[in-house]
Short mmCIF file of C-alpha atoms and ligand atoms in Angstrom, two decimals:
data_model
loop_
_atom_site.label_atom_id
_atom_site.label_comp_id
_atom_site.label_asym_id
_atom_site.label_seq_id
_atom_site.Cartn_x
_atom_site.Cartn_y
_atom_site.Cartn_z
CA MET A 151 -47.77 -58.95 -40.39
CA ARG A 152 -48.01 -56.93 -37.22
CA GLU A 153 -48.24 -53.18 -37.45
CA PHE A 154 -44.85 -51.49 -37.02
CA HIS A 155 -44.52 -48.42 -34.79
CA SER A 156 -41.21 -46.66 -35.46
CA GLN A 157 -39.22 -45.00 -32.69
CA THR A 158 -38.43 -42.11 -35.02
CA ILE A 159 -41.23 -39.62 -35.36
CA ILE A 160 -40.69 -38.24 -38.85
CA GLU A 161 -41.64 -34.93 -40.41
CA PRO A 162 -45.20 -35.64 -41.66
CA PHE A 163 -44.66 -33.93 -45.01
CA ARG A 164 -42.30 -33.92 -47.96
CA VAL A 165 -40.60 -30.79 -49.21
CA ARG A 166 -41.57 -29.40 -52.60
CA SER A 167 -40.16 -25.91 -52.46
CA VAL A 168 -36.88 -25.00 -50.78
CA GLU A 169 -35.25 -21.83 -49.54
CA PRO A 170 -31.46 -21.73 -49.08
CA ILE A 171 -30.17 -20.83 -45.62
CA ARG A 172 -27.20 -18.51 -45.35
CA PHE A 173 -23.80 -19.39 -43.92
CA THR A 174 -21.55 -16.69 -42.45
CA THR A 175 -18.15 -16.53 -40.74
CA LEU A 176 -17.56 -15.58 -37.11
CA ALA A 177 -16.04 -12.25 -38.25
CA GLN A 178 -19.13 -11.47 -40.34
CA ARG A 179 -21.42 -12.25 -37.41
CA GLU A 180 -19.38 -10.09 -35.03
CA ALA A 181 -19.61 -7.15 -37.44
CA ALA A 182 -23.33 -7.72 -37.94
CA LEU A 183 -24.04 -7.82 -34.22
CA ILE A 184 -22.09 -4.60 -33.56
CA ARG A 185 -23.99 -2.89 -36.39
CA ALA A 186 -27.26 -4.14 -34.82
CA GLY A 187 -26.44 -2.56 -31.47
CA TYR A 188 -26.05 -6.07 -30.02
CA ASN A 189 -29.78 -6.54 -30.55
CA PRO A 190 -30.62 -9.63 -32.64
CA PHE A 191 -33.98 -8.05 -33.56
CA LEU A 192 -31.94 -5.55 -35.60
CA LEU A 193 -29.98 -8.14 -37.60
CA HIS A 194 -30.81 -8.72 -41.24
CA ALA A 195 -32.41 -12.14 -41.58
CA ASP A 196 -29.84 -13.17 -44.20
CA GLU A 197 -27.18 -12.84 -41.50
CA VAL A 198 -28.89 -15.66 -39.56
CA LEU A 199 -28.41 -19.39 -40.26
CA ILE A 200 -31.10 -20.98 -38.06
CA ASP A 201 -33.75 -18.43 -37.14
CA LEU A 202 -35.59 -19.28 -33.93
CA LEU A 203 -36.47 -15.69 -33.07
CA THR A 204 -40.13 -16.60 -33.16
CA ASP A 205 -42.65 -19.14 -34.34
CA SER A 206 -44.87 -16.21 -35.31
CA GLY A 207 -45.68 -16.01 -38.98
CA THR A 208 -42.54 -17.95 -39.88
CA GLY A 209 -44.11 -21.32 -40.72
CA ALA A 210 -44.24 -23.09 -44.07
CA MET A 211 -47.65 -23.21 -45.67
CA SER A 212 -49.13 -26.30 -47.24
CA SER A 213 -50.01 -26.81 -50.89
CA ARG A 214 -53.67 -26.59 -49.86
CA GLN A 215 -53.14 -23.23 -48.21
CA TRP A 216 -51.41 -21.91 -51.34
CA ALA A 217 -54.22 -23.29 -53.50
CA GLY A 218 -56.77 -21.43 -51.37
CA MET A 219 -54.74 -18.25 -51.64
CA ILE A 220 -54.75 -18.38 -55.44
CA ALA A 221 -58.50 -18.99 -55.48
CA SER A 222 -59.25 -16.22 -52.97
CA ASP A 223 -62.00 -13.62 -53.23
CA GLU A 224 -60.64 -10.09 -52.82
CA SER A 225 -64.02 -8.33 -52.65
CA TYR A 226 -63.99 -5.44 -50.21
CA ALA A 227 -67.19 -6.52 -48.50
CA GLY A 228 -68.69 -9.95 -48.04
CA ALA A 229 -65.92 -11.95 -49.76
CA THR A 230 -66.42 -15.73 -49.90
CA SER A 231 -62.93 -16.02 -48.35
CA PHE A 232 -64.26 -14.26 -45.26
CA TYR A 233 -67.20 -16.63 -44.89
CA LYS A 234 -64.85 -19.61 -45.17
CA PHE A 235 -62.63 -18.08 -42.50
CA GLU A 236 -65.61 -17.26 -40.28
CA ALA A 237 -66.99 -20.79 -40.61
CA ALA A 238 -63.65 -22.34 -39.62
CA VAL A 239 -63.30 -20.08 -36.57
CA GLN A 240 -66.91 -20.70 -35.56
CA GLN A 241 -66.61 -24.48 -35.93
CA ILE A 242 -63.45 -24.64 -33.83
CA THR A 243 -64.27 -22.01 -31.19
CA GLY A 244 -68.06 -22.03 -31.14
CA TYR A 245 -68.08 -18.22 -30.77
CA LYS A 246 -70.81 -16.22 -32.48
CA HIS A 247 -68.96 -13.12 -33.67
CA VAL A 248 -65.69 -13.40 -35.59
CA ILE A 249 -63.79 -10.15 -36.01
CA PRO A 250 -60.74 -10.47 -38.29
CA THR A 251 -57.63 -8.43 -37.46
CA HIS A 252 -54.24 -8.06 -39.12
CA GLN A 253 -52.59 -9.91 -36.23
CA GLY A 254 -53.08 -10.86 -32.58
CA ARG A 255 -52.12 -7.53 -31.04
CA ALA A 256 -54.77 -5.75 -33.11
CA ALA A 257 -57.37 -8.03 -31.52
CA GLU A 258 -55.89 -7.15 -28.11
CA HIS A 259 -55.97 -3.46 -28.96
CA ILE A 260 -59.64 -3.61 -29.93
CA LEU A 261 -60.62 -5.72 -26.92
CA PHE A 262 -58.78 -3.77 -24.21
CA THR A 263 -59.59 -0.35 -25.66
CA THR A 264 -63.24 -1.40 -25.48
CA ILE A 265 -63.39 -3.05 -22.07
CA ALA A 266 -60.55 -1.76 -19.84
CA LYS A 267 -59.87 1.57 -18.13
CA PRO A 268 -57.55 3.03 -15.49
CA GLY A 269 -58.01 1.33 -12.12
CA ASP A 270 -59.06 -1.99 -13.67
CA VAL A 271 -57.15 -5.24 -13.20
CA ILE A 272 -56.84 -8.01 -15.81
CA PRO A 273 -55.75 -11.35 -14.33
CA ASN A 274 -54.01 -13.83 -16.66
CA ASN A 275 -51.79 -16.87 -16.08
CA THR A 276 -48.95 -14.86 -17.67
CA HIS A 277 -49.55 -11.94 -19.99
CA PHE A 278 -47.64 -12.14 -23.23
CA ASP A 279 -45.62 -8.95 -23.87
CA THR A 280 -48.04 -7.37 -26.38
CA THR A 281 -51.01 -8.32 -24.19
CA ARG A 282 -49.42 -6.71 -21.15
CA ALA A 283 -48.58 -3.61 -23.21
CA HIS A 284 -52.19 -3.26 -24.42
CA VAL A 285 -53.64 -3.78 -20.93
CA GLU A 286 -51.27 -1.14 -19.56
CA HIS A 287 -51.92 1.18 -22.50
CA SER A 288 -55.61 1.17 -21.49
CA GLY A 289 -54.51 2.26 -17.99
CA ALA A 290 -55.39 -1.09 -16.39
CA GLU A 291 -53.08 -3.38 -14.44
CA ALA A 292 -51.93 -6.68 -15.99
CA ARG A 293 -51.69 -9.21 -13.15
CA ASP A 294 -49.96 -12.58 -13.64
CA LEU A 295 -51.33 -15.41 -11.49
CA VAL A 296 -49.68 -18.57 -12.81
CA ILE A 297 -49.43 -21.47 -10.32
CA GLU A 298 -46.37 -21.55 -8.08
CA GLU A 299 -44.90 -24.47 -10.09
CA GLY A 300 -44.81 -22.17 -13.11
CA HIS A 301 -42.13 -20.06 -11.42
CA HIS A 302 -39.69 -22.94 -10.99
CA PRO A 303 -37.93 -23.74 -14.28
CA ARG A 304 -36.92 -27.30 -13.46
CA LEU A 305 -39.96 -28.46 -11.54
CA ILE A 306 -41.87 -31.08 -13.53
CA HIS A 307 -45.63 -30.55 -13.66
CA PRO A 308 -47.89 -31.57 -16.58
CA PHE A 309 -49.72 -28.23 -16.73
CA LYS A 310 -47.33 -25.55 -15.55
CA GLY A 311 -49.36 -22.89 -17.38
CA ASN A 312 -52.34 -23.31 -15.03
CA MET A 313 -53.85 -20.32 -13.26
CA ASP A 314 -53.51 -20.22 -9.47
CA ILE A 315 -57.23 -20.49 -8.67
CA ALA A 316 -56.82 -19.42 -5.02
CA ALA A 317 -54.88 -16.33 -6.08
CA LEU A 318 -57.54 -15.55 -8.69
CA ARG A 319 -60.29 -15.86 -6.09
CA GLN A 320 -58.33 -13.60 -3.74
CA THR A 321 -57.78 -11.03 -6.51
CA ILE A 322 -61.52 -10.92 -7.22
CA THR A 323 -62.25 -10.41 -3.51
CA GLU A 324 -59.56 -7.77 -3.11
CA VAL A 325 -60.15 -5.80 -6.33
CA GLY A 326 -63.90 -6.33 -6.65
CA ARG A 327 -65.59 -7.85 -9.70
CA GLU A 328 -66.64 -4.43 -11.07
CA ARG A 329 -62.96 -3.49 -11.55
CA ILE A 330 -62.15 -6.73 -13.39
CA PRO A 331 -63.48 -6.31 -16.95
CA ALA A 332 -62.05 -9.69 -18.02
CA ILE A 333 -60.08 -12.70 -16.91
CA MET A 334 -57.68 -14.17 -19.47
CA LEU A 335 -55.87 -17.47 -19.87
CA THR A 336 -52.99 -17.78 -22.33
CA VAL A 337 -52.89 -21.20 -23.99
CA THR A 338 -50.18 -22.31 -24.10
CA ASN A 339 -48.48 -19.94 -21.68
CA ASN A 340 -45.92 -18.40 -24.05
CA SER A 341 -44.02 -16.17 -21.62
CA GLY A 342 -44.08 -18.87 -18.95
CA GLY A 343 -42.23 -21.45 -21.07
CA GLY A 344 -44.90 -22.50 -23.59
CA GLN A 345 -46.49 -24.56 -20.83
CA PRO A 346 -50.02 -25.89 -21.28
CA VAL A 347 -53.17 -25.25 -19.27
CA SER A 348 -55.36 -28.23 -18.34
CA LEU A 349 -59.04 -28.47 -19.14
CA ALA A 350 -59.70 -28.86 -15.42
CA ASN A 351 -58.02 -25.49 -14.84
CA ILE A 352 -59.83 -23.81 -17.74
CA ARG A 353 -63.09 -25.13 -16.26
CA ALA A 354 -62.20 -23.86 -12.77
CA VAL A 355 -61.36 -20.36 -14.08
CA SER A 356 -64.60 -20.41 -16.04
CA GLU A 357 -66.67 -21.34 -12.98
CA LEU A 358 -65.13 -18.55 -10.95
CA ALA A 359 -65.58 -16.04 -13.77
CA ARG A 360 -69.21 -17.01 -14.30
CA ALA A 361 -70.01 -16.99 -10.57
CA ASN A 362 -68.74 -13.41 -10.48
CA ARG A 363 -70.21 -12.43 -13.88
CA ILE A 364 -66.74 -11.53 -15.22
CA PRO A 365 -66.14 -12.18 -18.94
CA PHE A 366 -63.48 -14.84 -19.58
CA PHE A 367 -61.25 -14.82 -22.67
CA LEU A 368 -58.64 -17.19 -23.99
CA ASP A 369 -55.46 -15.85 -25.57
CA ALA A 370 -55.72 -18.76 -27.97
CA CYS A 371 -52.58 -18.37 -30.13
CA ARG A 372 -51.47 -21.97 -29.50
CA TYR A 373 -54.83 -23.63 -28.90
CA ALA A 374 -53.89 -26.69 -30.98
CA GLU A 375 -50.62 -27.34 -29.12
CA ASN A 376 -52.49 -26.91 -25.84
CA ALA A 377 -55.10 -29.42 -27.04
CA TRP A 378 -52.33 -31.93 -27.81
CA PHE A 379 -50.94 -31.66 -24.28
CA ILE A 380 -54.42 -32.22 -22.88
CA LYS A 381 -54.82 -35.28 -25.11
CA THR A 382 -51.48 -36.76 -24.04
CA ARG A 383 -51.38 -35.69 -20.38
CA GLU A 384 -54.86 -35.16 -18.95
CA PRO A 385 -56.77 -38.26 -17.83
CA GLY A 386 -59.86 -38.96 -19.92
CA TYR A 387 -58.79 -37.21 -23.13
CA ALA A 388 -56.53 -39.77 -24.85
CA ASP A 389 -59.29 -40.90 -27.22
CA LYS A 390 -60.61 -37.45 -28.06
CA SER A 391 -59.44 -35.68 -31.21
CA PRO A 392 -57.53 -32.39 -30.93
CA LEU A 393 -60.54 -30.68 -32.56
CA GLU A 394 -62.93 -32.02 -29.91
CA ILE A 395 -60.56 -30.95 -27.14
CA ALA A 396 -60.11 -27.49 -28.66
CA GLN A 397 -63.89 -27.11 -28.90
CA GLU A 398 -64.22 -28.02 -25.23
CA MET A 399 -61.48 -25.54 -24.26
CA PHE A 400 -63.23 -22.69 -26.07
CA SER A 401 -66.65 -23.68 -24.70
CA TYR A 402 -65.69 -22.57 -21.19
CA ALA A 403 -64.78 -19.02 -22.25
CA ASP A 404 -66.79 -16.10 -23.63
CA GLY A 405 -64.38 -15.28 -26.42
CA CYS A 406 -60.76 -15.26 -27.51
CA THR A 407 -57.98 -13.24 -29.06
CA MET A 408 -55.89 -15.06 -31.63
CA SER A 409 -52.72 -14.56 -33.59
CA ALA A 410 -53.13 -16.66 -36.75
CA LYS A 411 -49.34 -16.41 -37.12
CA LYS A 412 -49.09 -19.23 -34.56
CA ASP A 413 -51.58 -22.10 -34.74
CA GLY A 414 -53.34 -20.41 -37.65
CA MET A 415 -50.34 -21.70 -39.67
CA ALA A 416 -50.33 -18.45 -41.65
CA ASN A 417 -47.76 -15.73 -42.19
CA ILE A 418 -50.06 -12.94 -41.02
CA GLY A 419 -53.50 -12.49 -39.49
CA GLY A 420 -55.54 -12.85 -36.38
CA PHE A 421 -58.98 -12.40 -34.94
CA LEU A 422 -61.11 -11.53 -31.97
CA ALA A 423 -64.09 -13.81 -31.40
CA VAL A 424 -66.83 -13.13 -28.84
CA ASN A 425 -70.31 -14.29 -27.96
CA ASP A 426 -71.68 -11.04 -26.56
CA ASP A 427 -73.68 -9.08 -29.17
CA SER A 428 -73.15 -5.62 -27.74
CA LEU A 429 -69.43 -6.16 -27.12
CA ALA A 430 -69.10 -7.39 -30.72
CA ALA A 431 -70.86 -4.29 -32.03
CA GLN A 432 -68.54 -1.98 -30.06
CA CYS A 433 -65.47 -3.92 -31.19
CA ARG A 434 -66.55 -3.80 -34.85
CA ASN A 435 -66.91 -0.03 -34.66
CA LEU A 436 -63.34 0.27 -33.47
CA GLU A 437 -62.23 -2.31 -36.02
CA ILE A 438 -63.57 -0.19 -38.89
CA LEU A 439 -61.56 2.72 -37.53
CA THR A 440 -58.26 0.88 -37.11
CA GLU A 441 -58.31 -2.35 -39.15
CA GLY A 442 -60.85 -2.12 -41.95
CA PHE A 443 -64.28 -3.36 -42.91
CA PRO A 444 -65.44 -6.25 -40.67
CA THR A 445 -65.24 -8.87 -43.45
CA TYR A 446 -61.51 -8.38 -44.03
CA GLY A 447 -60.16 -6.53 -40.95
CA GLY A 448 -56.66 -5.72 -42.12
CA MET A 449 -56.15 -8.88 -44.14
CA ALA A 450 -56.26 -9.75 -47.81
CA GLY A 451 -58.78 -12.35 -48.96
CA TYR A 452 -55.88 -14.75 -49.53
CA ASP A 453 -54.78 -14.38 -45.89
CA LEU A 454 -58.30 -15.35 -44.78
CA GLU A 455 -58.06 -18.42 -47.05
CA ALA A 456 -54.67 -19.44 -45.64
CA ILE A 457 -56.00 -19.20 -42.07
CA ALA A 458 -59.29 -21.01 -42.78
CA GLN A 459 -57.24 -24.00 -43.96
CA GLY A 460 -54.36 -23.56 -41.46
CA LEU A 461 -56.57 -23.64 -38.36
CA TYR A 462 -57.49 -27.24 -39.24
CA GLU A 463 -53.98 -28.32 -40.28
CA ALA A 464 -52.75 -27.22 -36.84
CA LEU A 465 -55.13 -29.79 -35.33
CA ASP A 466 -53.79 -32.72 -37.40
CA GLU A 467 -52.55 -35.44 -35.04
CA HIS A 468 -49.52 -36.40 -37.13
CA TYR A 469 -48.49 -32.77 -37.32
CA LEU A 470 -48.92 -32.19 -33.58
CA ARG A 471 -47.06 -35.38 -32.65
CA TYR A 472 -44.10 -34.35 -34.86
CA ARG A 473 -44.13 -30.77 -33.62
CA ILE A 474 -44.20 -31.51 -29.90
CA ARG A 475 -41.65 -34.32 -30.40
CA SER A 476 -39.19 -31.97 -32.18
CA ILE A 477 -39.18 -29.69 -29.15
CA ALA A 478 -38.85 -32.56 -26.69
CA TYR A 479 -36.00 -34.08 -28.79
CA LEU A 480 -33.87 -30.94 -28.41
CA GLY A 481 -34.83 -30.70 -24.74
CA GLU A 482 -33.69 -34.27 -24.08
CA LYS A 483 -30.32 -33.70 -25.77
CA LEU A 484 -29.69 -30.56 -23.72
CA THR A 485 -30.85 -32.07 -20.44
CA ALA A 486 -28.60 -35.11 -20.96
CA ALA A 487 -25.62 -32.73 -21.31
CA GLY A 488 -26.55 -30.78 -18.16
CA VAL A 489 -27.76 -27.60 -19.89
CA PRO A 490 -30.44 -25.97 -17.69
CA ILE A 491 -33.75 -25.53 -19.55
CA VAL A 492 -37.37 -25.03 -18.56
CA LEU A 493 -38.85 -28.47 -17.91
CA PRO A 494 -40.85 -30.16 -19.17
CA THR A 495 -40.38 -28.76 -22.69
CA GLY A 496 -43.45 -26.86 -23.85
CA GLY A 497 -45.28 -26.58 -27.12
CA HIS A 498 -43.41 -24.29 -29.46
CA ALA A 499 -39.98 -23.64 -28.01
CA VAL A 500 -37.10 -24.72 -25.83
CA TYR A 501 -36.31 -22.18 -23.12
CA LEU A 502 -32.73 -22.00 -21.88
CA ASP A 503 -32.36 -20.89 -18.26
CA ALA A 504 -29.72 -18.17 -18.37
CA ARG A 505 -29.95 -17.26 -14.68
CA GLU A 506 -28.89 -20.80 -13.83
CA MET A 507 -26.33 -21.06 -16.60
CA LEU A 508 -24.66 -17.67 -16.08
CA PRO A 509 -24.61 -16.99 -12.32
CA HIS A 510 -21.71 -14.55 -12.82
CA ILE A 511 -23.97 -12.11 -14.72
CA PRO A 512 -26.39 -10.12 -12.47
CA PRO A 513 -30.02 -9.92 -13.71
CA LEU A 514 -29.74 -6.24 -14.63
CA GLN A 515 -26.75 -7.06 -16.81
CA TYR A 516 -29.16 -9.25 -18.76
CA PRO A 517 -27.78 -12.81 -18.67
CA ALA A 518 -30.36 -14.12 -21.15
CA TRP A 519 -29.48 -11.34 -23.60
CA SER A 520 -25.84 -12.36 -23.30
CA LEU A 521 -26.62 -16.04 -23.88
CA ASN A 522 -28.72 -15.27 -26.93
CA ASN A 523 -25.95 -13.17 -28.47
CA ALA A 524 -23.45 -15.95 -27.82
CA LEU A 525 -25.63 -18.43 -29.74
CA TYR A 526 -25.61 -16.06 -32.68
CA LEU A 527 -21.89 -15.36 -32.60
CA LEU A 528 -20.94 -19.01 -32.27
CA GLY A 529 -23.49 -20.71 -34.50
CA GLY A 530 -25.53 -18.15 -36.43
CA VAL A 531 -28.56 -19.14 -34.31
CA ARG A 532 -31.05 -16.42 -33.37
CA GLY A 533 -33.36 -16.87 -30.39
CA VAL A 534 -35.01 -14.25 -28.22
CA GLU A 535 -34.43 -13.01 -24.69
CA ILE A 536 -37.40 -13.40 -22.37
CA GLY A 537 -35.96 -11.73 -19.32
CA SER A 538 -35.15 -8.36 -17.84
CA VAL A 539 -34.71 -6.51 -21.14
CA MET A 540 -38.18 -7.66 -22.22
CA PHE A 541 -39.94 -7.35 -18.86
CA GLY A 542 -37.70 -5.25 -16.56
CA GLN A 543 -39.04 -1.85 -17.63
CA GLN A 544 -41.93 -0.71 -15.39
CA PRO A 545 -44.76 1.61 -16.48
CA ASP A 546 -43.42 4.26 -14.04
CA GLY A 547 -40.01 4.21 -15.75
CA SER A 548 -38.19 2.23 -13.06
CA GLU A 549 -36.51 -1.09 -13.71
CA HIS A 550 -36.44 -4.36 -11.81
CA ALA A 551 -35.34 -7.87 -12.64
CA ALA A 552 -37.81 -10.18 -14.39
CA ALA A 553 -39.00 -13.35 -12.66
CA MET A 554 -36.89 -15.52 -14.99
CA GLU A 555 -34.01 -14.99 -17.41
CA LEU A 556 -34.78 -17.20 -20.40
CA VAL A 557 -33.67 -17.54 -24.00
CA ARG A 558 -36.54 -18.84 -26.07
CA LEU A 559 -35.67 -20.91 -29.12
CA ALA A 560 -39.01 -20.96 -30.94
CA PHE A 561 -39.53 -23.44 -33.76
CA PRO A 562 -41.16 -22.15 -36.94
CA ARG A 563 -43.87 -24.61 -38.00
CA ARG A 564 -42.91 -27.25 -40.60
CA VAL A 565 -39.63 -25.47 -41.45
CA TYR A 566 -36.61 -27.18 -39.89
CA THR A 567 -35.66 -30.87 -39.95
CA GLN A 568 -34.11 -33.18 -37.40
CA SER A 569 -30.56 -32.45 -38.66
CA HIS A 570 -31.13 -28.74 -38.11
CA VAL A 571 -32.07 -29.62 -34.54
CA ASP A 572 -28.94 -31.76 -34.16
CA TYR A 573 -26.81 -28.80 -35.32
CA LEU A 574 -28.64 -26.55 -32.88
CA ALA A 575 -27.89 -28.88 -29.98
CA GLU A 576 -24.19 -28.82 -30.91
CA VAL A 577 -24.12 -25.00 -30.92
CA ILE A 578 -25.86 -24.77 -27.54
CA LEU A 579 -23.50 -27.32 -25.97
CA GLU A 580 -20.47 -25.38 -27.24
CA VAL A 581 -21.82 -22.10 -25.80
CA TYR A 582 -22.48 -23.98 -22.56
CA ASN A 583 -18.82 -25.10 -22.49
CA GLN A 584 -17.69 -21.48 -22.95
CA ARG A 585 -20.30 -20.00 -20.57
CA GLY A 586 -17.78 -18.65 -18.03
CA HIS A 587 -16.52 -16.15 -20.64
CA LEU A 588 -19.87 -14.60 -21.58
CA PRO A 589 -20.14 -10.85 -20.76
CA GLY A 590 -22.95 -8.90 -19.11
CA TYR A 591 -24.68 -6.18 -21.15
CA ARG A 592 -25.80 -2.60 -20.54
CA LEU A 593 -28.46 -0.55 -22.33
CA VAL A 594 -27.23 2.22 -24.62
CA SER A 595 -30.65 3.45 -25.80
CA GLN A 596 -34.24 2.29 -25.34
CA ALA A 597 -37.86 3.07 -26.24
CA PRO A 598 -40.44 3.81 -23.50
CA VAL A 599 -42.47 0.61 -24.14
CA LEU A 600 -41.64 -2.83 -25.61
CA ARG A 601 -38.02 -1.72 -25.55
CA HIS A 602 -36.53 -5.10 -26.49
CA PHE A 603 -37.57 -4.69 -30.12
CA THR A 604 -35.40 -1.61 -30.75
CA ALA A 605 -33.00 -1.14 -27.81
CA ARG A 606 -29.27 -0.84 -28.46
CA LEU A 607 -26.90 -2.46 -26.00
CA ALA A 608 -23.20 -3.04 -25.45
CA PRO A 609 -21.21 -5.57 -23.47
CA VAL A 610 -20.32 -4.29 -19.99
CA GLY A 611 -16.87 -2.75 -20.10
CA VAL A 612 -17.02 -2.04 -23.85
C1 PLP B 108 -47.86 -13.74 -30.60
C2 PLP B 108 -48.71 -13.61 -29.44
C3 PLP B 108 -49.58 -12.52 -29.29
C4 PLP B 108 -49.61 -11.35 -30.27
O1 PLP B 108 -49.86 -11.73 -31.58
P1 PLP B 108 -49.22 -10.94 -32.82
O2 PLP B 108 -49.80 -11.63 -34.01
O3 PLP B 108 -47.74 -11.08 -32.73
O4 PLP B 108 -49.63 -9.52 -32.74
C5 PLP B 108 -50.40 -12.51 -28.19
N1 PLP B 108 -50.37 -13.49 -27.26
C6 PLP B 108 -49.54 -14.53 -27.37
C7 PLP B 108 -49.55 -15.60 -26.33
C8 PLP B 108 -48.69 -14.64 -28.45
O5 PLP B 108 -47.86 -15.68 -28.54
#
């Protein structure tokens, strides 16, 4: 017999524990959204049917992860669970010092508090919202230098998350290397559509950073998904394993920040990893102050176990093929029906282009916010706005429109099946058919930073 290669890429697992999802009526969802100040972050999760708010910490763990959690070592100092975690991070990243944190933003807090100050500039392809907030909290400027293609939602490019190397070089010349405490690359580029960064680009950033003696860090939350795109899109990498590719990615940088809630396949956790001894010592001092002793850093021993195992499961080829295919499958259905999305589909989410879909809503009436609320009202689906509510608020208190108005539908890892995705496509197509009736929104109240988490809004005219 010849080997058979199916067209259908199936979920590479079977389900052994199930959690019911909750159905609601339109009237119940309307009442819930009004109570939540028209902010889906403020909904109760049991009011949501398909929850695509984030892929952060929402994944299903494997039987091996649970087994590790039960066998964990909860010693305050020097737990075996920590050394397992440290060994996994060191094998994958190659970095010398592994500093556990309770999640990714804690690693950002420790890093930027230690290295950045007012007047400094941190270049990145695109800062994620918490990264930008921590850079700005330190008084430094967060500068986004993604390639031009990354600004055009429907332009096809294999590595739309790449850094604009010419713009980076110009920034170094203009700002001066002494005012750039670090260069960062976010892999994949979450706020720019989950788009990958090529190894050629990582290498080019690295060369520029090293020539100017500027430390270079990866925001590595989705390192495994990025490795898969390199394997399938970058010439010369088809026969390399995701682990080998990830190791090469990390080898060009001096350290990384990581949210283990993404490609750590865990429900909580993160780390900062660096090569520099004196930087590590400074960061550990701050860690003891804010996170805990350096062998647990804000996590339980069982969290360290879950991550030590999860970091490898994220690199499994069958898993990565299924994951990236699930996203592409929804993207293809939407594109075929004419729904504008960010193309090509990225690693962890489908991004709907609300500016294109809702030209009757001006950017400062938050078209992506409106689209996201419509998905909830119509189908019980919760995504997240990545637009002017998230990014429009400036550090000086003024407001201007974000570069793009997107709704991100992020897929929790190993949670939803193909029929959930089929349902999702139906809901989006129905909202698309009714798009002319969607209202703009106005802010009723907001916090001074990261306002999207807690803001209350109302439809314009209500
Ligand atoms: C999630 C995320 C972070 C922050 O991690 P948390 O665990 O949510 O604190 C930082 N950068 C990127 C790219 C992310 O996706």
